Amino acid sequence: IYEALIHGGIANDSRVEVVKIDSEDVRPQAASSLFRGVDGILVPGGFGYRGIEGKILAIEFARNEKIPYFGICLGMQTAVMEFARNVCGLKGANSTEFNRRTAHPVISLLDEQKHINAKGATMRLGAYPARLIAGTHAHAAYKKGLIWERHRHRYEFNKAYKDILQKRGMKISGISPNGLLVEIVELKDHPWFVAVQFHPEFKSKPDRAHPLFRDFIKAALAASGL
């Protein structure tokens, strides 16, 4: 991811300065000071509950302050959780990875995965296609309607919550060709808020920055006034 951010800077004739923030240090009272001077916020992939609430607070800060946000894998899932809790009023919305008894499992295993005991069989690994929706940041970045990206995750966006999230301003800008899996989400009324279920950093190169990293850095530069 650090290398892909550098690639995004190269594509924008800019040097990227990365500020590393431990999500366990992000608390409601500390967010504004921790993110002071930051022009973009990226929450990467990961596993386990440690630091999750800090990630959600960072995403809330990016959403409220209109700071460009890029979520990758778990960074997409936590973005959905934050929006469900704080915009849709779904108190305690969570992923069943972290709370199996949550009243609002906005991120969960697919129905066909729930009775599989061998964990490796439940993971979505490798390259999968996604269809992009015209008029979105994702479509503007890729400049095409069908993409292939690499995945490494187990839990998915729970489509049972699709309507309420969309009604409150979350845009689903990338979906699997069969329409069953949500691959990219964005927010209306935000300069650049894009979160993806896959790992775009795997396909970025110094002389060919990944389109999403390129446009994330472009949005951060615009936010900084450069």
Short mmCIF file of N, CA, C and O in Angstrom, two decimals, residues 29-132:
data_model
loop_
_atom_site.label_atom_id
_atom_site.label_comp_id
_atom_site.label_asym_id
_atom_site.label_seq_id
_atom_site.Cartn_x
_atom_site.Cartn_y
_atom_site.Cartn_z
N GLN A 29 -12.01 12.33 21.31
CA GLN A 29 -11.41 13.61 21.68
C GLN A 29 -10.10 13.86 20.94
O GLN A 29 -9.63 15.00 20.86
N ALA A 30 -9.49 12.80 20.40
CA ALA A 30 -8.15 12.92 19.80
C ALA A 30 -8.16 13.03 18.28
O ALA A 30 -7.14 13.39 17.69
N ALA A 31 -9.29 12.74 17.64
CA ALA A 31 -9.30 12.66 16.18
C ALA A 31 -8.85 13.94 15.50
O ALA A 31 -8.01 13.92 14.59
N SER A 32 -9.38 15.07 15.93
CA SER A 32 -9.06 16.33 15.24
C SER A 32 -7.58 16.66 15.34
O SER A 32 -6.98 17.17 14.38
N SER A 33 -6.94 16.36 16.47
CA SER A 33 -5.52 16.65 16.61
C SER A 33 -4.67 15.62 15.85
O SER A 33 -3.67 15.97 15.23
N LEU A 34 -5.08 14.35 15.87
CA LEU A 34 -4.32 13.33 15.17
C LEU A 34 -4.31 13.56 13.66
O LEU A 34 -3.31 13.29 12.99
N PHE A 35 -5.43 14.04 13.13
CA PHE A 35 -5.55 14.20 11.68
C PHE A 35 -5.32 15.64 11.22
O PHE A 35 -5.57 15.96 10.06
N ARG A 36 -4.81 16.47 12.10
CA ARG A 36 -4.55 17.86 11.73
C ARG A 36 -3.51 17.92 10.61
O ARG A 36 -2.44 17.32 10.69
N GLY A 37 -3.84 18.62 9.53
CA GLY A 37 -2.92 18.77 8.41
C GLY A 37 -2.93 17.62 7.42
O GLY A 37 -2.21 17.64 6.42
N VAL A 38 -3.75 16.59 7.68
CA VAL A 38 -3.82 15.43 6.78
C VAL A 38 -4.81 15.75 5.65
O VAL A 38 -5.90 16.26 5.89
N ASP A 39 -4.41 15.45 4.42
CA ASP A 39 -5.24 15.78 3.25
C ASP A 39 -6.00 14.59 2.70
O ASP A 39 -6.83 14.75 1.79
N GLY A 40 -5.75 13.41 3.21
CA GLY A 40 -6.47 12.21 2.79
C GLY A 40 -6.30 11.14 3.85
O GLY A 40 -5.29 11.10 4.55
N ILE A 41 -7.30 10.29 4.00
CA ILE A 41 -7.25 9.21 5.00
C ILE A 41 -7.49 7.88 4.29
O ILE A 41 -8.45 7.72 3.54
N LEU A 42 -6.59 6.91 4.55
CA LEU A 42 -6.72 5.57 3.99
C LEU A 42 -6.78 4.57 5.15
O LEU A 42 -5.93 4.59 6.04
N VAL A 43 -7.80 3.73 5.13
CA VAL A 43 -7.88 2.61 6.09
C VAL A 43 -7.70 1.33 5.29
O VAL A 43 -8.49 1.03 4.39
N PRO A 44 -6.62 0.56 5.58
CA PRO A 44 -6.31 -0.62 4.79
C PRO A 44 -7.01 -1.87 5.27
O PRO A 44 -7.83 -1.84 6.19
N GLY A 45 -6.66 -2.99 4.66
CA GLY A 45 -7.22 -4.27 5.06
C GLY A 45 -6.64 -4.76 6.36
O GLY A 45 -5.68 -4.20 6.89
N GLY A 46 -7.22 -5.82 6.89
CA GLY A 46 -6.74 -6.39 8.14
C GLY A 46 -7.71 -7.44 8.65
O GLY A 46 -8.77 -7.66 8.06
N PHE A 47 -7.33 -8.08 9.73
CA PHE A 47 -8.18 -9.10 10.36
C PHE A 47 -8.20 -8.87 11.86
O PHE A 47 -7.26 -8.34 12.44
N GLY A 48 -9.28 -9.27 12.49
CA GLY A 48 -9.36 -9.17 13.95
C GLY A 48 -9.96 -7.86 14.41
O GLY A 48 -9.99 -6.87 13.67
N TYR A 49 -10.41 -7.85 15.69
CA TYR A 49 -11.16 -6.71 16.21
C TYR A 49 -10.28 -5.56 16.71
O TYR A 49 -10.73 -4.43 16.83
N ARG A 50 -9.01 -5.83 16.98
CA ARG A 50 -8.15 -4.80 17.57
C ARG A 50 -8.10 -3.55 16.69
O ARG A 50 -7.82 -3.62 15.51
N GLY A 51 -8.40 -2.40 17.28
CA GLY A 51 -8.33 -1.13 16.57
C GLY A 51 -9.53 -0.81 15.69
O GLY A 51 -9.56 0.25 15.06
N ILE A 52 -10.52 -1.68 15.67
CA ILE A 52 -11.67 -1.46 14.77
C ILE A 52 -12.42 -0.18 15.10
O ILE A 52 -12.77 0.60 14.21
N GLU A 53 -12.68 0.07 16.38
CA GLU A 53 -13.45 1.27 16.74
C GLU A 53 -12.67 2.54 16.38
O GLU A 53 -13.27 3.56 16.02
N GLY A 54 -11.34 2.50 16.47
CA GLY A 54 -10.54 3.64 16.05
C GLY A 54 -10.64 3.87 14.55
O GLY A 54 -10.69 5.03 14.09
N LYS A 55 -10.68 2.80 13.79
CA LYS A 55 -10.85 2.93 12.34
C LYS A 55 -12.20 3.56 12.02
O LYS A 55 -12.30 4.42 11.13
N ILE A 56 -13.21 3.14 12.74
CA ILE A 56 -14.55 3.70 12.51
C ILE A 56 -14.58 5.19 12.85
O ILE A 56 -15.18 6.00 12.12
N LEU A 57 -13.89 5.59 13.90
CA LEU A 57 -13.81 7.01 14.26
C LEU A 57 -13.06 7.80 13.18
O LEU A 57 -13.43 8.94 12.86
N ALA A 58 -12.00 7.22 12.63
CA ALA A 58 -11.25 7.88 11.56
C ALA A 58 -12.13 8.08 10.33
O ALA A 58 -12.09 9.15 9.69
N ILE A 59 -12.92 7.08 10.02
CA ILE A 59 -13.82 7.18 8.86
C ILE A 59 -14.89 8.23 9.11
O ILE A 59 -15.24 9.01 8.21
N GLU A 60 -15.44 8.25 10.31
CA GLU A 60 -16.43 9.27 10.65
C GLU A 60 -15.84 10.66 10.50
O GLU A 60 -16.50 11.59 9.98
N PHE A 61 -14.60 10.83 10.93
CA PHE A 61 -13.93 12.13 10.81
C PHE A 61 -13.77 12.50 9.33
O PHE A 61 -14.06 13.64 8.94
N ALA A 62 -13.33 11.56 8.51
CA ALA A 62 -13.17 11.82 7.07
C ALA A 62 -14.51 12.17 6.43
O ALA A 62 -14.59 13.08 5.58
N ARG A 63 -15.55 11.49 6.84
CA ARG A 63 -16.88 11.76 6.26
C ARG A 63 -17.39 13.13 6.67
O ARG A 63 -17.85 13.91 5.82
N ASN A 64 -17.30 13.45 7.94
CA ASN A 64 -17.83 14.73 8.43
C ASN A 64 -17.02 15.92 7.95
O ASN A 64 -17.58 16.98 7.65
N GLU A 65 -15.69 15.75 7.90
CA GLU A 65 -14.81 16.86 7.53
C GLU A 65 -14.56 16.95 6.03
O GLU A 65 -13.79 17.81 5.59
N LYS A 66 -15.19 16.05 5.26
CA LYS A 66 -15.06 16.06 3.79
C LYS A 66 -13.60 15.85 3.35
O LYS A 66 -13.14 16.42 2.36
N ILE A 67 -12.87 15.03 4.09
CA ILE A 67 -11.50 14.69 3.73
C ILE A 67 -11.54 13.48 2.81
O ILE A 67 -12.24 12.50 3.09
N PRO A 68 -10.83 13.49 1.68
CA PRO A 68 -10.82 12.33 0.79
C PRO A 68 -10.51 11.05 1.56
O PRO A 68 -9.57 11.01 2.37
N TYR A 69 -11.30 10.02 1.30
CA TYR A 69 -11.17 8.77 2.03
C TYR A 69 -11.05 7.61 1.05
O TYR A 69 -11.79 7.52 0.07
N PHE A 70 -10.12 6.70 1.34
CA PHE A 70 -9.93 5.49 0.54
C PHE A 70 -9.92 4.30 1.49
O PHE A 70 -9.05 4.20 2.36
N GLY A 71 -10.91 3.42 1.36
CA GLY A 71 -10.99 2.23 2.20
C GLY A 71 -10.68 0.99 1.37
O GLY A 71 -11.19 0.84 0.26
N ILE A 72 -9.85 0.11 1.93
CA ILE A 72 -9.46 -1.10 1.21
C ILE A 72 -9.81 -2.32 2.06
O ILE A 72 -9.37 -2.44 3.21
N CYS A 73 -10.62 -3.20 1.52
CA CYS A 73 -11.03 -4.46 2.15
C CYS A 73 -11.70 -4.18 3.51
O CYS A 73 -12.84 -3.73 3.55
N LEU A 74 -11.00 -4.39 4.63
CA LEU A 74 -11.60 -4.06 5.92
C LEU A 74 -11.92 -2.57 6.00
O LEU A 74 -12.87 -2.18 6.69
N GLY A 75 -11.17 -1.75 5.29
CA GLY A 75 -11.46 -0.32 5.25
C GLY A 75 -12.77 -0.01 4.56
O GLY A 75 -13.37 1.04 4.80
N MET A 76 -13.23 -0.92 3.70
CA MET A 76 -14.56 -0.79 3.11
C MET A 76 -15.63 -1.27 4.08
O MET A 76 -16.66 -0.63 4.28
N GLN A 77 -15.35 -2.39 4.74
CA GLN A 77 -16.33 -2.94 5.67
C GLN A 77 -16.57 -2.00 6.85
O GLN A 77 -17.71 -1.80 7.27
N THR A 78 -15.51 -1.40 7.39
CA THR A 78 -15.68 -0.46 8.50
C THR A 78 -16.37 0.82 8.04
O THR A 78 -17.09 1.45 8.82
N ALA A 79 -16.19 1.21 6.78
CA ALA A 79 -16.91 2.37 6.25
C ALA A 79 -18.41 2.11 6.22
O ALA A 79 -19.23 2.99 6.53
N VAL A 80 -18.78 0.90 5.85
CA VAL A 80 -20.20 0.51 5.86
C VAL A 80 -20.74 0.51 7.28
O VAL A 80 -21.84 1.00 7.56
N MET A 81 -19.96 -0.02 8.21
CA MET A 81 -20.37 -0.05 9.61
C MET A 81 -20.55 1.35 10.16
O MET A 81 -21.55 1.65 10.84
N GLU A 82 -19.61 2.24 9.87
CA GLU A 82 -19.70 3.63 10.36
C GLU A 82 -20.94 4.32 9.82
O GLU A 82 -21.68 4.97 10.57
N PHE A 83 -21.19 4.18 8.54
CA PHE A 83 -22.33 4.83 7.91
C PHE A 83 -23.65 4.27 8.46
O PHE A 83 -24.59 5.03 8.73
N ALA A 84 -23.69 2.96 8.64
CA ALA A 84 -24.90 2.33 9.17
C ALA A 84 -25.21 2.84 10.58
O ALA A 84 -26.36 3.15 10.91
N ARG A 85 -24.18 2.96 11.40
CA ARG A 85 -24.37 3.41 12.78
C ARG A 85 -24.74 4.89 12.85
O ARG A 85 -25.72 5.27 13.52
N ASN A 86 -23.95 5.72 12.20
CA ASN A 86 -24.02 7.17 12.44
C ASN A 86 -24.90 7.94 11.48
O ASN A 86 -25.27 9.07 11.78
N VAL A 87 -25.23 7.35 10.35
CA VAL A 87 -26.10 8.04 9.39
C VAL A 87 -27.46 7.35 9.30
O VAL A 87 -28.50 8.01 9.27
N CYS A 88 -27.45 6.02 9.30
CA CYS A 88 -28.72 5.28 9.17
C CYS A 88 -29.38 4.99 10.51
O CYS A 88 -30.51 4.50 10.55
N GLY A 89 -28.68 5.26 11.62
CA GLY A 89 -29.27 5.04 12.93
C GLY A 89 -29.38 3.58 13.34
O GLY A 89 -30.19 3.24 14.22
N LEU A 90 -28.56 2.72 12.72
CA LEU A 90 -28.59 1.30 13.06
C LEU A 90 -27.61 1.07 14.21
O LEU A 90 -26.45 0.73 14.01
N LYS A 91 -28.09 1.27 15.41
CA LYS A 91 -27.23 1.24 16.61
C LYS A 91 -26.48 -0.09 16.73
O LYS A 91 -27.08 -1.16 16.67
N GLY A 92 -25.18 0.02 16.91
CA GLY A 92 -24.36 -1.18 17.09
C GLY A 92 -24.11 -1.97 15.83
O GLY A 92 -23.62 -3.11 15.90
N ALA A 93 -24.41 -1.41 14.66
CA ALA A 93 -24.17 -2.13 13.40
C ALA A 93 -22.73 -2.61 13.37
O ALA A 93 -21.80 -1.90 13.75
N ASN A 94 -22.54 -3.85 12.92
CA ASN A 94 -21.23 -4.45 13.02
C ASN A 94 -21.05 -5.52 11.96
O ASN A 94 -21.96 -5.77 11.15
N SER A 95 -19.90 -6.14 11.99
CA SER A 95 -19.62 -7.32 11.17
C SER A 95 -19.74 -8.54 12.06
O SER A 95 -19.33 -8.52 13.23
N THR A 96 -20.26 -9.62 11.52
CA THR A 96 -20.35 -10.84 12.32
C THR A 96 -18.97 -11.44 12.57
O THR A 96 -18.83 -12.36 13.38
N GLU A 97 -17.94 -10.93 11.91
CA GLU A 97 -16.57 -11.32 12.25
C GLU A 97 -16.24 -10.87 13.67
O GLU A 97 -15.48 -11.54 14.38
N PHE A 98 -16.80 -9.74 14.09
CA PHE A 98 -16.47 -9.16 15.38
C PHE A 98 -17.56 -9.37 16.42
O PHE A 98 -17.28 -9.40 17.61
N ASN A 99 -18.80 -9.46 15.98
CA ASN A 99 -19.92 -9.63 16.91
C ASN A 99 -20.99 -10.47 16.24
O ASN A 99 -21.79 -9.97 15.45
N ARG A 100 -21.00 -11.75 16.54
CA ARG A 100 -21.94 -12.66 15.89
C ARG A 100 -23.39 -12.38 16.28
O ARG A 100 -24.31 -12.79 15.58
N ARG A 101 -23.58 -11.66 17.40
CA ARG A 101 -24.94 -11.41 17.87
C ARG A 101 -25.42 -9.99 17.58
O ARG A 101 -26.45 -9.57 18.08
N THR A 102 -24.69 -9.25 16.76
CA THR A 102 -25.10 -7.89 16.46
C THR A 102 -26.51 -7.85 15.88
O THR A 102 -26.89 -8.72 15.09
N ALA A 103 -27.27 -6.85 16.29
CA ALA A 103 -28.64 -6.71 15.78
C ALA A 103 -28.66 -6.30 14.33
O ALA A 103 -29.65 -6.52 13.61
N HIS A 104 -27.54 -5.69 13.86
CA HIS A 104 -27.47 -5.21 12.48
C HIS A 104 -26.17 -5.69 11.83
O HIS A 104 -25.18 -4.96 11.79
N PRO A 105 -26.17 -6.92 11.30
CA PRO A 105 -24.97 -7.47 10.67
C PRO A 105 -24.79 -6.94 9.25
O PRO A 105 -25.05 -7.64 8.27
N VAL A 106 -24.35 -5.71 9.13
CA VAL A 106 -24.22 -5.09 7.81
C VAL A 106 -23.09 -5.72 7.00
O VAL A 106 -23.06 -5.62 5.76
N ILE A 107 -22.16 -6.39 7.69
CA ILE A 107 -21.12 -7.19 7.05
C ILE A 107 -21.23 -8.60 7.62
O ILE A 107 -21.27 -8.76 8.85
N SER A 108 -21.28 -9.60 6.75
CA SER A 108 -21.48 -10.96 7.26
C SER A 108 -21.00 -11.98 6.23
O SER A 108 -20.63 -11.63 5.11
N LEU A 109 -21.02 -13.25 6.64
CA LEU A 109 -20.77 -14.32 5.69
C LEU A 109 -21.96 -14.43 4.75
O LEU A 109 -23.09 -14.11 5.12
N LEU A 110 -21.71 -14.90 3.54
CA LEU A 110 -22.82 -15.21 2.64
C LEU A 110 -23.59 -16.40 3.19
O LEU A 110 -23.04 -17.23 3.91
N ASP A 111 -24.86 -16.50 2.83
CA ASP A 111 -25.68 -17.60 3.33
C ASP A 111 -25.05 -18.97 3.03
O ASP A 111 -25.07 -19.87 3.86
N GLU A 112 -24.47 -19.10 1.83
CA GLU A 112 -23.90 -20.40 1.44
C GLU A 112 -22.60 -20.71 2.18
O GLU A 112 -22.11 -21.83 2.14
N GLN A 113 -22.04 -19.71 2.88
CA GLN A 113 -20.79 -19.93 3.63
C GLN A 113 -21.03 -20.35 5.07
O GLN A 113 -20.13 -20.88 5.72
N LYS A 114 -22.21 -20.10 5.57
CA LYS A 114 -22.44 -20.19 7.01
C LYS A 114 -22.30 -21.59 7.59
O LYS A 114 -22.08 -21.75 8.79
N HIS A 115 -22.43 -22.62 6.76
CA HIS A 115 -22.36 -23.98 7.28
C HIS A 115 -21.06 -24.68 6.87
O HIS A 115 -20.95 -25.89 7.02
N ILE A 116 -20.09 -23.89 6.38
CA ILE A 116 -18.79 -24.45 6.02
C ILE A 116 -17.86 -24.34 7.22
O ILE A 116 -17.67 -23.25 7.76
N ASN A 117 -17.28 -25.43 7.63
CA ASN A 117 -16.42 -25.44 8.80
C ASN A 117 -14.96 -25.18 8.47
O ASN A 117 -14.23 -24.61 9.27
N ALA A 118 -14.52 -25.60 7.30
CA ALA A 118 -13.13 -25.37 6.88
C ALA A 118 -12.98 -23.93 6.42
O ALA A 118 -13.50 -23.54 5.40
N LYS A 119 -12.29 -23.13 7.22
CA LYS A 119 -12.27 -21.69 6.96
C LYS A 119 -11.71 -21.32 5.59
O LYS A 119 -12.14 -20.38 4.97
N GLY A 120 -10.71 -22.06 5.13
CA GLY A 120 -10.12 -21.73 3.84
C GLY A 120 -11.14 -21.76 2.73
O GLY A 120 -11.05 -20.99 1.76
N ALA A 121 -12.15 -22.59 2.85
CA ALA A 121 -13.16 -22.72 1.81
C ALA A 121 -14.11 -21.53 1.77
O ALA A 121 -14.83 -21.33 0.80
N THR A 122 -14.14 -20.73 2.86
CA THR A 122 -15.05 -19.59 2.88
C THR A 122 -14.40 -18.32 2.36
O THR A 122 -15.06 -17.31 2.19
N MET A 123 -13.10 -18.34 2.09
CA MET A 123 -12.41 -17.12 1.69
C MET A 123 -12.49 -16.91 0.18
O MET A 123 -12.34 -17.85 -0.60
N ARG A 124 -12.73 -15.65 -0.21
CA ARG A 124 -12.73 -15.30 -1.63
C ARG A 124 -11.32 -14.86 -2.00
O ARG A 124 -10.85 -13.81 -1.56
N LEU A 125 -10.64 -15.67 -2.77
CA LEU A 125 -9.24 -15.44 -3.12
C LEU A 125 -9.08 -15.32 -4.63
O LEU A 125 -9.75 -16.02 -5.39
N GLY A 126 -8.17 -14.46 -5.06
CA GLY A 126 -7.86 -14.36 -6.48
C GLY A 126 -8.63 -13.25 -7.18
O GLY A 126 -9.28 -12.42 -6.55
N ALA A 127 -8.54 -13.25 -8.50
CA ALA A 127 -9.14 -12.18 -9.30
C ALA A 127 -10.61 -12.45 -9.60
O ALA A 127 -10.97 -13.57 -9.96
N TYR A 128 -11.42 -11.41 -9.43
CA TYR A 128 -12.85 -11.49 -9.73
C TYR A 128 -13.27 -10.25 -10.49
O TYR A 128 -12.70 -9.17 -10.30
N PRO A 129 -14.30 -10.38 -11.35
CA PRO A 129 -14.77 -9.22 -12.10
C PRO A 129 -15.75 -8.38 -11.29
O PRO A 129 -16.37 -8.86 -10.35
N ALA A 130 -15.86 -7.12 -11.67
CA ALA A 130 -16.85 -6.22 -11.08
C ALA A 130 -17.36 -5.28 -12.16
O ALA A 130 -16.59 -4.85 -13.04
N ARG A 131 -18.62 -4.98 -12.10
CA ARG A 131 -19.23 -4.06 -13.04
C ARG A 131 -19.36 -2.70 -12.37
O ARG A 131 -19.88 -2.60 -11.26
N LEU A 132 -18.88 -1.65 -13.04
CA LEU A 132 -18.90 -0.31 -12.48
C LEU A 132 -20.10 0.49 -12.97
O LEU A 132 -20.53 0.34 -14.12
#
